[in-house]
mmCIF file of C-alpha atoms in Angstrom:
data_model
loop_
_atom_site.group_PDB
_atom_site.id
_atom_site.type_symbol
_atom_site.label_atom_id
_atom_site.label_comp_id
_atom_site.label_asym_id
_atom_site.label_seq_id
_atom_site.Cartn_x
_atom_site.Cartn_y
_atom_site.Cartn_z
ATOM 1 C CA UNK S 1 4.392 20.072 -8.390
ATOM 2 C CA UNK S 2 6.115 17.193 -9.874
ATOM 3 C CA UNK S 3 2.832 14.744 -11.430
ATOM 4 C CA UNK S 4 5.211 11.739 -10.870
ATOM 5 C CA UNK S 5 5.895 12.371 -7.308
ATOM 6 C CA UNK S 6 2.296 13.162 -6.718
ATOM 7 C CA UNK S 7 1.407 9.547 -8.084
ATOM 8 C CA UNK S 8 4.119 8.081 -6.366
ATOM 9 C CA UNK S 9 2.303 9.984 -2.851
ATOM 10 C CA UNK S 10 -0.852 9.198 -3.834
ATOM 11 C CA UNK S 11 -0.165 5.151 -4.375
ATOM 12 C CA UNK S 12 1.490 5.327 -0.761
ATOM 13 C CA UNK S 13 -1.555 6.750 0.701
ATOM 14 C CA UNK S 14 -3.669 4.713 -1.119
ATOM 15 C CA UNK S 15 -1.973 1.492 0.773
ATOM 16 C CA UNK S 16 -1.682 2.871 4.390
ATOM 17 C CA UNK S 17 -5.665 3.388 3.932
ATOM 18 C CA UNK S 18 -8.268 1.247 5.777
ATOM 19 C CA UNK S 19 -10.540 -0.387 3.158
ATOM 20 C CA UNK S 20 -13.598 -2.479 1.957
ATOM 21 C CA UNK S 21 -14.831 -3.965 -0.976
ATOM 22 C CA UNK S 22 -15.927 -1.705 -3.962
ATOM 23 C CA UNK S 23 -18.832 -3.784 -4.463
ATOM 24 C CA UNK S 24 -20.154 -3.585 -0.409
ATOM 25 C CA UNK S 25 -19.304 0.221 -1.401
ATOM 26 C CA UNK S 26 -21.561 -0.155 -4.647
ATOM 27 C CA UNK S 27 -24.046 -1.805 -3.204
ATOM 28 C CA UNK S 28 -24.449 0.161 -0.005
ATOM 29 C CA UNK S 29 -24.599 3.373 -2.133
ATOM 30 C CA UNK S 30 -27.315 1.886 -4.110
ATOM 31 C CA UNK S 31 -29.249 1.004 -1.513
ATOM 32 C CA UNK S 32 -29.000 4.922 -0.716
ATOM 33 C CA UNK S 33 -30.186 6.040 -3.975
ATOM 34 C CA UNK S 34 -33.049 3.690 -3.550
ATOM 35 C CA UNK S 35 -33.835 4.783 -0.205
ATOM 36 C CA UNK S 36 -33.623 8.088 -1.315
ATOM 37 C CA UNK S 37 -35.550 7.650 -4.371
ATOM 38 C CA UNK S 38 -38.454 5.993 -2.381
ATOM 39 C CA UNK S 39 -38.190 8.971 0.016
ATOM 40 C CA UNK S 40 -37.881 12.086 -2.152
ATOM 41 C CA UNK S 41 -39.134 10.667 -5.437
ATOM 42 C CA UNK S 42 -38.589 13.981 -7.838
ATOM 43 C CA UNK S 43 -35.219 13.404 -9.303
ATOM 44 C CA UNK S 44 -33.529 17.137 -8.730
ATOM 45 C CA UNK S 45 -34.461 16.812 -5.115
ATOM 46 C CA UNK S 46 -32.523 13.266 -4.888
ATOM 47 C CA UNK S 47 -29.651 14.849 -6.518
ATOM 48 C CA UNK S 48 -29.318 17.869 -4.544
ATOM 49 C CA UNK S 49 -29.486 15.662 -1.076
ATOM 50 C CA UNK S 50 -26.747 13.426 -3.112
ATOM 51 C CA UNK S 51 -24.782 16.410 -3.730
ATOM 52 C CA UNK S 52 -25.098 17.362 0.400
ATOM 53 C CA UNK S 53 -24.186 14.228 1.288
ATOM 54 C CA UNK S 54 -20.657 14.019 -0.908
ATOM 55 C CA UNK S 55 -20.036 17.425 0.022
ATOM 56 C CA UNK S 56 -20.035 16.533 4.180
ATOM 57 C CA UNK S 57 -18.099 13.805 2.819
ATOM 58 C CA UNK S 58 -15.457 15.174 0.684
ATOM 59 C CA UNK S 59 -14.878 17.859 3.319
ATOM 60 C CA UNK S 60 -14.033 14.807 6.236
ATOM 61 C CA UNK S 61 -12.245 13.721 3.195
ATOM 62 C CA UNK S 62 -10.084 17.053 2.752
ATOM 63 C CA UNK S 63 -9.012 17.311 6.616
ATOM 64 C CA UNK S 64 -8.053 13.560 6.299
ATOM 65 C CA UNK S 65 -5.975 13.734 3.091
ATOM 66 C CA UNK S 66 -4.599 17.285 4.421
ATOM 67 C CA UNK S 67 -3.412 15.665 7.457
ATOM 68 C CA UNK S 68 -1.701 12.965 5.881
ATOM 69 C CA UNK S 69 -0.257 14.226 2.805
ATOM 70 C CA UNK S 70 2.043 16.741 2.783
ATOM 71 C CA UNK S 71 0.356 18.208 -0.378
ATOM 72 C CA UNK S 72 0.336 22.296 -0.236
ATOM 73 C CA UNK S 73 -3.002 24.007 -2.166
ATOM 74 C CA UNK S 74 -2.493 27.425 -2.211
ATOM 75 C CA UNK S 75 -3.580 27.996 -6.209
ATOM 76 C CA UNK S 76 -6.354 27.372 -7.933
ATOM 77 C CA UNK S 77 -3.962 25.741 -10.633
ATOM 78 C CA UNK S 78 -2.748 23.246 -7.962
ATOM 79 C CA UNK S 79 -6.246 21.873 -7.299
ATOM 80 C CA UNK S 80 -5.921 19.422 -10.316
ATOM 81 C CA UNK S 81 -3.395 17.217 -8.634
ATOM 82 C CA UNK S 82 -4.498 17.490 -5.752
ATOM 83 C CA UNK S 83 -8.099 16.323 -6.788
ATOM 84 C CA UNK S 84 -6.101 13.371 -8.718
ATOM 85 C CA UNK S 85 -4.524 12.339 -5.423
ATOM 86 C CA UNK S 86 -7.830 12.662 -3.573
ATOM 87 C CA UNK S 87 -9.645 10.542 -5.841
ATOM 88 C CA UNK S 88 -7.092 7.767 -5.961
ATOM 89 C CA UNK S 89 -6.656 8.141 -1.820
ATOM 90 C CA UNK S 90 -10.562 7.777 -1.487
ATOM 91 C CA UNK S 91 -12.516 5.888 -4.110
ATOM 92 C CA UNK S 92 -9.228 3.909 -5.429
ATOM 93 C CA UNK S 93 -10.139 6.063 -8.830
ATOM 94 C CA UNK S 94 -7.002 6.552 -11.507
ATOM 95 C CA UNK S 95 -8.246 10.139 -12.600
ATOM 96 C CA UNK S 96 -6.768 12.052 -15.179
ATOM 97 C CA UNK S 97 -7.644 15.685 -15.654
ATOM 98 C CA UNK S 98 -8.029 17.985 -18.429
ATOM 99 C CA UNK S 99 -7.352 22.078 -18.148
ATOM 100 C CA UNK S 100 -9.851 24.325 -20.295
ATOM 101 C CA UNK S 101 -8.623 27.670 -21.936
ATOM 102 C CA UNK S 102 -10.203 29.212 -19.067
ATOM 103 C CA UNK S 103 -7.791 29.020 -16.245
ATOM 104 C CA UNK S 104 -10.910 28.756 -13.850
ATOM 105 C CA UNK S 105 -12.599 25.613 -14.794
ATOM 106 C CA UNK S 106 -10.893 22.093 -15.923
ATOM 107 C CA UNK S 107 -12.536 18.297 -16.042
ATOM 108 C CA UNK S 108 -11.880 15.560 -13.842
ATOM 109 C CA UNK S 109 -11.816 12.013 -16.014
ATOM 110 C CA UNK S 110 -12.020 8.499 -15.107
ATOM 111 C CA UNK S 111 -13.237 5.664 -16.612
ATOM 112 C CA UNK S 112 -13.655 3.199 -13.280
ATOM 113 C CA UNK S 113 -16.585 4.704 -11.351
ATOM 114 C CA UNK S 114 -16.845 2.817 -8.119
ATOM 115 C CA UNK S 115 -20.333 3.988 -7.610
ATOM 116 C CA UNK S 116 -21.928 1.898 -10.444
ATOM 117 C CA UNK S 117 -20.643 -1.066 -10.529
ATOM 118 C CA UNK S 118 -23.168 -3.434 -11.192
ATOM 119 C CA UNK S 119 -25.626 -0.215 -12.046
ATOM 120 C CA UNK S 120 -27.900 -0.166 -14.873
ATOM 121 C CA UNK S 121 -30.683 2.268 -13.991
ATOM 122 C CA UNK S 122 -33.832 1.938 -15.348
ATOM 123 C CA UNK S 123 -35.297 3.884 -18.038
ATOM 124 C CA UNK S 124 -37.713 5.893 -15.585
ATOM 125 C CA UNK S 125 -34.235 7.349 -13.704
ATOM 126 C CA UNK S 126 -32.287 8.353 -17.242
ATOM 127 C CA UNK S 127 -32.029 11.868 -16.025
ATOM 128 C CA UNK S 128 -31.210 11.070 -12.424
ATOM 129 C CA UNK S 129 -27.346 11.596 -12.162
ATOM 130 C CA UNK S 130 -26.569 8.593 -10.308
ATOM 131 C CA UNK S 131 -23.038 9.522 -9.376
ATOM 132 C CA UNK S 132 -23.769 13.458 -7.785
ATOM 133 C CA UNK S 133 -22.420 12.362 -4.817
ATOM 134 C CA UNK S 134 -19.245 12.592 -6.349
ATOM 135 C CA UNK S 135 -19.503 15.533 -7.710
ATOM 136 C CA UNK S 136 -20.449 16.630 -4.447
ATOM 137 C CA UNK S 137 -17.368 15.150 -2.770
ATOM 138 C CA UNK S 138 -15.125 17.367 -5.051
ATOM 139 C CA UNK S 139 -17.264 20.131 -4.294
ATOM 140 C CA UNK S 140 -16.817 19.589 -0.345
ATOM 141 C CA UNK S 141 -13.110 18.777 -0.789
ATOM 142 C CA UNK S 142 -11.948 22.129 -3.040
ATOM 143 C CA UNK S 143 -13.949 24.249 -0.109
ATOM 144 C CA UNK S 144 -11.930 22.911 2.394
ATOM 145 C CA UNK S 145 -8.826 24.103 0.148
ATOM 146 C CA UNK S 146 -10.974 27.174 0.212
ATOM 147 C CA UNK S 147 -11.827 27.179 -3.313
ATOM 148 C CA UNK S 148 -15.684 27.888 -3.799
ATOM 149 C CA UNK S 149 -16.400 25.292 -7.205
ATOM 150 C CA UNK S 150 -19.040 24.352 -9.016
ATOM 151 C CA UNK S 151 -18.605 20.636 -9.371
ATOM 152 C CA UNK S 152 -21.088 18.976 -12.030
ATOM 153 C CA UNK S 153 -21.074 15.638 -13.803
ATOM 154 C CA UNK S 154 -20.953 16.225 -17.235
ATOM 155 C CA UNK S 155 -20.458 13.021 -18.920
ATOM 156 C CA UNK S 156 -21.243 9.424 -17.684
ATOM 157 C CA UNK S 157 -20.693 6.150 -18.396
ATOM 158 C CA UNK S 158 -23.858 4.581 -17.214
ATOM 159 C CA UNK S 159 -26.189 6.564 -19.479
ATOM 160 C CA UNK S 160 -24.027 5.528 -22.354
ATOM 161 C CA UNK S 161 -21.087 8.443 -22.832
ATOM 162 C CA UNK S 162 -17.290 7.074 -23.398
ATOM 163 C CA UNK S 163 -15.815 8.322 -20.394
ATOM 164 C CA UNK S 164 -17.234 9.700 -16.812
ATOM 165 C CA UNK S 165 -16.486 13.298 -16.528
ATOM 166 C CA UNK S 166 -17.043 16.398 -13.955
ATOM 167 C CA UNK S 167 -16.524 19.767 -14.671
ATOM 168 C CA UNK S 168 -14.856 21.771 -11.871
ATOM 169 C CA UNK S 169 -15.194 25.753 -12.470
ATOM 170 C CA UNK S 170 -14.236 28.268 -9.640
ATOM 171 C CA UNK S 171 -16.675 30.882 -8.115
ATOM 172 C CA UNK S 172 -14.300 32.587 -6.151
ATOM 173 C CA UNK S 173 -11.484 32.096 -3.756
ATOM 174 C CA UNK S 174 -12.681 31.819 -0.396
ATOM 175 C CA UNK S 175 -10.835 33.641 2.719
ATOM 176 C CA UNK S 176 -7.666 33.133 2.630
ATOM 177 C CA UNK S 177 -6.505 31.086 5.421
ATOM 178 C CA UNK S 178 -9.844 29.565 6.006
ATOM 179 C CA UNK S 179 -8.307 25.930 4.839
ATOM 180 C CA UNK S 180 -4.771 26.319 6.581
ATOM 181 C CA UNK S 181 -5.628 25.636 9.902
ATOM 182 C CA UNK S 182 -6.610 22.167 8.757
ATOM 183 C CA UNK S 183 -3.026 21.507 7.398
ATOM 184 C CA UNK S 184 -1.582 21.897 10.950
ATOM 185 C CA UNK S 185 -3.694 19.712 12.708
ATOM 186 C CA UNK F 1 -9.492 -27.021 6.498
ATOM 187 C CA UNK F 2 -6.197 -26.085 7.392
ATOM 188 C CA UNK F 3 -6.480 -22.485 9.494
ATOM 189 C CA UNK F 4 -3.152 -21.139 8.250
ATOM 190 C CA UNK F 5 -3.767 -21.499 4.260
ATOM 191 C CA UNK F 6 -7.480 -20.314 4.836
ATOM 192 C CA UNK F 7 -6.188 -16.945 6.418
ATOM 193 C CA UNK F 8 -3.046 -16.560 3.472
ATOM 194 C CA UNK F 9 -5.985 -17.533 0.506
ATOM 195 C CA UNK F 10 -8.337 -15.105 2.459
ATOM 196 C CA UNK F 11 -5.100 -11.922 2.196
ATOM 197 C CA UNK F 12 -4.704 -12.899 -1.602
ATOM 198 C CA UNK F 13 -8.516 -12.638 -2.459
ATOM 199 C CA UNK F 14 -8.477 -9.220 -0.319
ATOM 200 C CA UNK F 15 -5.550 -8.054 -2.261
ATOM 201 C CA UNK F 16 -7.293 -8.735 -5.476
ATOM 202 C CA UNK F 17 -10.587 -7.076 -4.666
ATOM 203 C CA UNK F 18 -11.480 -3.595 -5.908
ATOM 204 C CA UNK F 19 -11.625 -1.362 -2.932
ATOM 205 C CA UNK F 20 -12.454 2.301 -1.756
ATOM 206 C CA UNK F 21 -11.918 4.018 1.314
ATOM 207 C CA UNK F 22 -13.124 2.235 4.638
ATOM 208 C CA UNK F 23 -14.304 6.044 5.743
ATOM 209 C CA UNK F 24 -16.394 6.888 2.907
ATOM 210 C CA UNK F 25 -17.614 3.340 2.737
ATOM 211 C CA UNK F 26 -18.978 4.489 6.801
ATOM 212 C CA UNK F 27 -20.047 7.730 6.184
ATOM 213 C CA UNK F 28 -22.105 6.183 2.919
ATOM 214 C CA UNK F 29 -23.679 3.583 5.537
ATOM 215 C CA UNK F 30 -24.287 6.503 8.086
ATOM 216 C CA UNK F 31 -26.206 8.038 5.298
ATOM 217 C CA UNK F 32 -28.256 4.902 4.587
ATOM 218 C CA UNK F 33 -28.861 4.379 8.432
ATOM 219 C CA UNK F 34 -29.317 8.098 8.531
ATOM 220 C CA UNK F 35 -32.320 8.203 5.547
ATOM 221 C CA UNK F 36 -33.934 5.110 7.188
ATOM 222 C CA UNK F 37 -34.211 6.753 10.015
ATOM 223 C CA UNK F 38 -36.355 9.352 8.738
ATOM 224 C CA UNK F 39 -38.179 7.001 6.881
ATOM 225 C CA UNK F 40 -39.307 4.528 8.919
ATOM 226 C CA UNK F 41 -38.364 6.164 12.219
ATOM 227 C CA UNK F 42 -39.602 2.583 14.275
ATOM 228 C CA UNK F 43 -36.077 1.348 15.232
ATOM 229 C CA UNK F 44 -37.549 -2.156 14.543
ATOM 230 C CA UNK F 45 -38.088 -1.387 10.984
ATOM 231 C CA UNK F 46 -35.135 0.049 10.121
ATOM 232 C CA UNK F 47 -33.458 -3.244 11.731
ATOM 233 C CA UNK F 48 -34.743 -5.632 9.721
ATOM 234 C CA UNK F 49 -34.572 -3.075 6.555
ATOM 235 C CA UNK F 50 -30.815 -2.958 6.895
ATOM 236 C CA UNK F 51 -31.065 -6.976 7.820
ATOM 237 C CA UNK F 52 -32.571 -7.102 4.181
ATOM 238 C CA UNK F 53 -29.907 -5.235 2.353
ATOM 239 C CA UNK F 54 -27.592 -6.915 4.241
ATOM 240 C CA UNK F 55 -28.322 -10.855 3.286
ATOM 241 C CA UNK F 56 -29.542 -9.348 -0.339
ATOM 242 C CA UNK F 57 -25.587 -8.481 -0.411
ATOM 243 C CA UNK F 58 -24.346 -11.384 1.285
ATOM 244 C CA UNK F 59 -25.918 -13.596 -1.530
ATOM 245 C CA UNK F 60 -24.409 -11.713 -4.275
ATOM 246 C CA UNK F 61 -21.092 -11.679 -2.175
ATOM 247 C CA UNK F 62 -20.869 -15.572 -1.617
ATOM 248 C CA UNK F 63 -21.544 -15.608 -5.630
ATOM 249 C CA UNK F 64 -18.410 -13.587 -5.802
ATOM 250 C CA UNK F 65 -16.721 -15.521 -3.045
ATOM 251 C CA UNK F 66 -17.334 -18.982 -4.318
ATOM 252 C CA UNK F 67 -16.491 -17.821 -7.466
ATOM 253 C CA UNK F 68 -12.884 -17.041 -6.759
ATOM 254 C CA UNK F 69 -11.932 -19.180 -4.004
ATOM 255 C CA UNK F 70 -10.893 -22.779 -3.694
ATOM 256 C CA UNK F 71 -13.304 -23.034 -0.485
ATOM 257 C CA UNK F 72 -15.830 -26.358 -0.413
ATOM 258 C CA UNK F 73 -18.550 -25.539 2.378
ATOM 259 C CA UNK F 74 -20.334 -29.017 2.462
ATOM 260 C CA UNK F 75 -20.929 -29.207 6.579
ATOM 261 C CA UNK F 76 -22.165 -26.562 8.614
ATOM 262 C CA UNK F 77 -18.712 -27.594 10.385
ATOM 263 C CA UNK F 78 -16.675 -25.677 7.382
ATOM 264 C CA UNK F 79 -18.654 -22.132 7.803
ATOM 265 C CA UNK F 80 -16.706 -20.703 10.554
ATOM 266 C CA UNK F 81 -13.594 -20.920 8.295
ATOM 267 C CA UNK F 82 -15.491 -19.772 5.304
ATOM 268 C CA UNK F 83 -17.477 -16.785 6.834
ATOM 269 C CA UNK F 84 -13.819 -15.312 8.362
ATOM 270 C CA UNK F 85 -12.460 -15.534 5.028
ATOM 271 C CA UNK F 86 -15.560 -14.070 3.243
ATOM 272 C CA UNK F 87 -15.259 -10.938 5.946
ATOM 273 C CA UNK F 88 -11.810 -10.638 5.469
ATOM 274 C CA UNK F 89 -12.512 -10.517 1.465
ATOM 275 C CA UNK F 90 -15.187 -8.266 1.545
ATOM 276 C CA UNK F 91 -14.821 -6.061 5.048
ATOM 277 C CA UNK F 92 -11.303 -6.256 5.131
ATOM 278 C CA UNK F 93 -11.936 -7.247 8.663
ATOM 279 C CA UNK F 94 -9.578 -9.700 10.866
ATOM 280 C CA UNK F 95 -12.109 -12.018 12.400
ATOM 281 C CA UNK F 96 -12.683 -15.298 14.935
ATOM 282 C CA UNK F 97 -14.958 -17.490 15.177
ATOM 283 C CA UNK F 98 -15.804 -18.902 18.653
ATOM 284 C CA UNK F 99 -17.441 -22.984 19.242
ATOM 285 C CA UNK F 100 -20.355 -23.599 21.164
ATOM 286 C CA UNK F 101 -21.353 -26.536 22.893
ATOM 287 C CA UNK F 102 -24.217 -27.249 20.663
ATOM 288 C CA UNK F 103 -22.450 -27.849 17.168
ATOM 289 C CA UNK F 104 -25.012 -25.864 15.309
ATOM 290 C CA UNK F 105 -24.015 -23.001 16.414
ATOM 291 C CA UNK F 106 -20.883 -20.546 16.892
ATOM 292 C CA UNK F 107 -19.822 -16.598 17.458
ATOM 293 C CA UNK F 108 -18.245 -14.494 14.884
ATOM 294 C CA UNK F 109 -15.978 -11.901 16.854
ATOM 295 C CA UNK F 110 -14.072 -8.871 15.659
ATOM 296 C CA UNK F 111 -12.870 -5.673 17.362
ATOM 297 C CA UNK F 112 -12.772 -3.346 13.679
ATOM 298 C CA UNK F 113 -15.917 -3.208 12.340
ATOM 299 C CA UNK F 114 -15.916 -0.947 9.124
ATOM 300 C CA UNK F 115 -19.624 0.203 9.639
ATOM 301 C CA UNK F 116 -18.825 1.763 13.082
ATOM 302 C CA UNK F 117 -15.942 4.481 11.737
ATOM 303 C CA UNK F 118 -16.703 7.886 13.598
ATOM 304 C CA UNK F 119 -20.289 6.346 14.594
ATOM 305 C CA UNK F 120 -21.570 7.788 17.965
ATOM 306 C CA UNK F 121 -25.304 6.893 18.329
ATOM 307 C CA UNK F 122 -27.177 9.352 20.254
ATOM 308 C CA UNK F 123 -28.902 7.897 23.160
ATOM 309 C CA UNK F 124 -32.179 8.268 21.594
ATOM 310 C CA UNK F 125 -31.094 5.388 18.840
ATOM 311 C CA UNK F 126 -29.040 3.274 21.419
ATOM 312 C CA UNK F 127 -32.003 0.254 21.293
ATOM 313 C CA UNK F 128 -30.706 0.207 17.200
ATOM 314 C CA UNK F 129 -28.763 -2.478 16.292
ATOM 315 C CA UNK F 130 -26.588 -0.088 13.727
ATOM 316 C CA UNK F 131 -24.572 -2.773 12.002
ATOM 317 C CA UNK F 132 -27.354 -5.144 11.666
ATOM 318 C CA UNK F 133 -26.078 -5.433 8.203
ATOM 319 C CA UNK F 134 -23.520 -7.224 8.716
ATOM 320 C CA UNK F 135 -25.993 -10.004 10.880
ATOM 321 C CA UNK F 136 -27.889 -9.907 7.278
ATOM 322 C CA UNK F 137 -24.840 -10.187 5.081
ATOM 323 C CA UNK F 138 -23.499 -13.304 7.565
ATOM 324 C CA UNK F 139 -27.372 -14.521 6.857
ATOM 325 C CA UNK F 140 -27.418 -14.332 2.944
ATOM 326 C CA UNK F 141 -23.378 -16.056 3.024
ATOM 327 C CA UNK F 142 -24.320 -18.971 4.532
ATOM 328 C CA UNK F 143 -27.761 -19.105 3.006
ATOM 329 C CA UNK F 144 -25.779 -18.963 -0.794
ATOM 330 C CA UNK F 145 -23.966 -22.368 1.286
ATOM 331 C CA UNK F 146 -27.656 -23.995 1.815
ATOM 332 C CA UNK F 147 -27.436 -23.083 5.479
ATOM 333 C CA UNK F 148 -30.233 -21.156 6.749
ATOM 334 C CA UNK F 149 -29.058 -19.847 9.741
ATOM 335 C CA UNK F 150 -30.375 -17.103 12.396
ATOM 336 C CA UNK F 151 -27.889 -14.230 12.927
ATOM 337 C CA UNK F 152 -28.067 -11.587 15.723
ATOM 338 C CA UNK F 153 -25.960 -9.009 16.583
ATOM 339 C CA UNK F 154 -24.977 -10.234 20.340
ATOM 340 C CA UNK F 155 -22.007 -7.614 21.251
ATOM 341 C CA UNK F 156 -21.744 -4.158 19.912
ATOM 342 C CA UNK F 157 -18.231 -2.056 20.972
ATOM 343 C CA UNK F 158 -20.691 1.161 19.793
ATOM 344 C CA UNK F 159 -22.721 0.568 22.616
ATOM 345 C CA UNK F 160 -20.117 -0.327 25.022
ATOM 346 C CA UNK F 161 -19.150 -3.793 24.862
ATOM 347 C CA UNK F 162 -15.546 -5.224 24.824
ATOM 348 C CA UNK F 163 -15.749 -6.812 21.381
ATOM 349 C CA UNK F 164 -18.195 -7.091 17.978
ATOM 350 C CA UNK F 165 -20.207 -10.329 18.003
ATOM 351 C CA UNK F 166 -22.690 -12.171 15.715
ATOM 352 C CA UNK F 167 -23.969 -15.417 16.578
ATOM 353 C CA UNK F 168 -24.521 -18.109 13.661
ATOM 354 C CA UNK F 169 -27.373 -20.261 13.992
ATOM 355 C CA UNK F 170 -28.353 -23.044 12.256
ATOM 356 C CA UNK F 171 -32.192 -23.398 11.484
ATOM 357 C CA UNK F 172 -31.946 -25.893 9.170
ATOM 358 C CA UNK F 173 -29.679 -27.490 6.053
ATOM 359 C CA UNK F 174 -31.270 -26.180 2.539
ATOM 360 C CA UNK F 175 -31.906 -28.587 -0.052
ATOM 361 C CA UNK F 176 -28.497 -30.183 -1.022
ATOM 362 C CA UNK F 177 -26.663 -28.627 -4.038
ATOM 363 C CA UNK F 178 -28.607 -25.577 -4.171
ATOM 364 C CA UNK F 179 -24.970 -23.425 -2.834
ATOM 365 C CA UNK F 180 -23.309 -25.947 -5.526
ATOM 366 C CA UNK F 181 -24.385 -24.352 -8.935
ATOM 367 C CA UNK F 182 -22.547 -21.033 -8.380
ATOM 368 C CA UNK F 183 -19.570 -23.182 -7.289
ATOM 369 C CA UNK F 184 -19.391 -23.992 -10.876
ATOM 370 C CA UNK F 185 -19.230 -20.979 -12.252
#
């Protein structure tokens, strides 16, 4: 899989896509973490219904992107690029990614997070990862290439760290098949 | 205020703005919508909740609008102009305005509406006004302008009508040059 090509793909996407404003995005998804935070209060249970929510998301995302590119996902190793092209089809994000000695798990890193713009959360949320819903999304989006991930953010701008970063590491490979019939659609 | 410049300066701002994904930006709403409704579960609460977050965003939007654009909005008379460009900018959406007999007052109408993607409202929620957000952004624009205005969802294609409409109403003009300080910026 040629990482050119792949950019080249992912740009073209990126234009034919309907879109608004990062900041109405920002904004909106704040007011979601605040709604949520007024609703659930403890911080793991905010996170976890963060992490639903991307996850719904990043599978409508999959069958989307799946439809339209004609990107094929049948390894675990491909998942990086295709994760690359997702993000920049999706959230606008430039991601880079990073492979680990273990050929199960590599990092997904960006530096333009269009979650927090405008964020600064106060000192009563530090441990609340604002952006789960992200790692969600790449969650929901490697099940629908039927790879079962854990998808955590491990580094983040907004509390202070030089980069935003989210670990991907594979559980296991679900049936095989089980994301194909997507592709045809 | 020349129609055809106001609609080429309203594509370059929308080319320069940040964007993400008009889907997730929906499915992100849905989930605000979505968490209000189990919140506050009155349908008239959750109306003017979302009419809140949306003229708290239309405020810091005409900041951002004023900001970059050439636009002067000293008469009431400009606004139709102004809000089509501001919903272009920030909605990506291709709007018109319609005149009313009574000059202080005039219909916003668009057929894409960017909160509405994949929306079906079940019939217990069809008395919602689902995008009043965008009534409260159109609100907090023209208030950032000095105009204090009343603005109500009139047509809604998710419940069946032919066409998206907010009506603009002026209440009354806001002490002069309080819009004028951000246009300085």
């Amino acid at each position: 899989m040629a990482t050119k090509s792949t950019t080249v793909q992912a740009n073209a996407l990126w234009q034919k896509q309907p879109k608004v404003n990062s900041e109405l995005f920002a904004l909106t998804y704040g007011a979601l973490v605040g709604e949520l935070l007024r609703d659930l209060e403890k911080t793991d249970l905010i996170q976890s219904e963060l992490d639903r929510m991307g996850h719904s998301m990043g599978i409508r995302s999959a069958e989307e992107f799946l439809a339209r590119s004609d990107m094929n996902c049948k390894n675990f190793s491909d998942t990086p690029e295709v994760l690359k092209m997702a993000l920049r089809m999706f959230f606008g994000v430039a991601a880079d990614t990073r492979s680990k000695s273990d050929d199960s798990m590599f990092s997904v890193l960006f530096s333009d997070n269009p979650l927090t713009l405008f964020v600064e959360l106060p000192d009563e949320y530090e441990t609340l990862e604002y952006s789960q819903l992200l790692a969600g999304w790449c969650r929901g989006v490697l099940e629908m290439l039927q790879f079962d991930c854990a998808c955590k953010v491990e580094q983040s701008m907004l509390t202070g760290d030089a980069v935003n970063e989210i670990s991907i590491s594979l559980n296991q490979v679900l049936q095989e098949g089980a994301g194909e019939e997507y592709q045809e659609e």
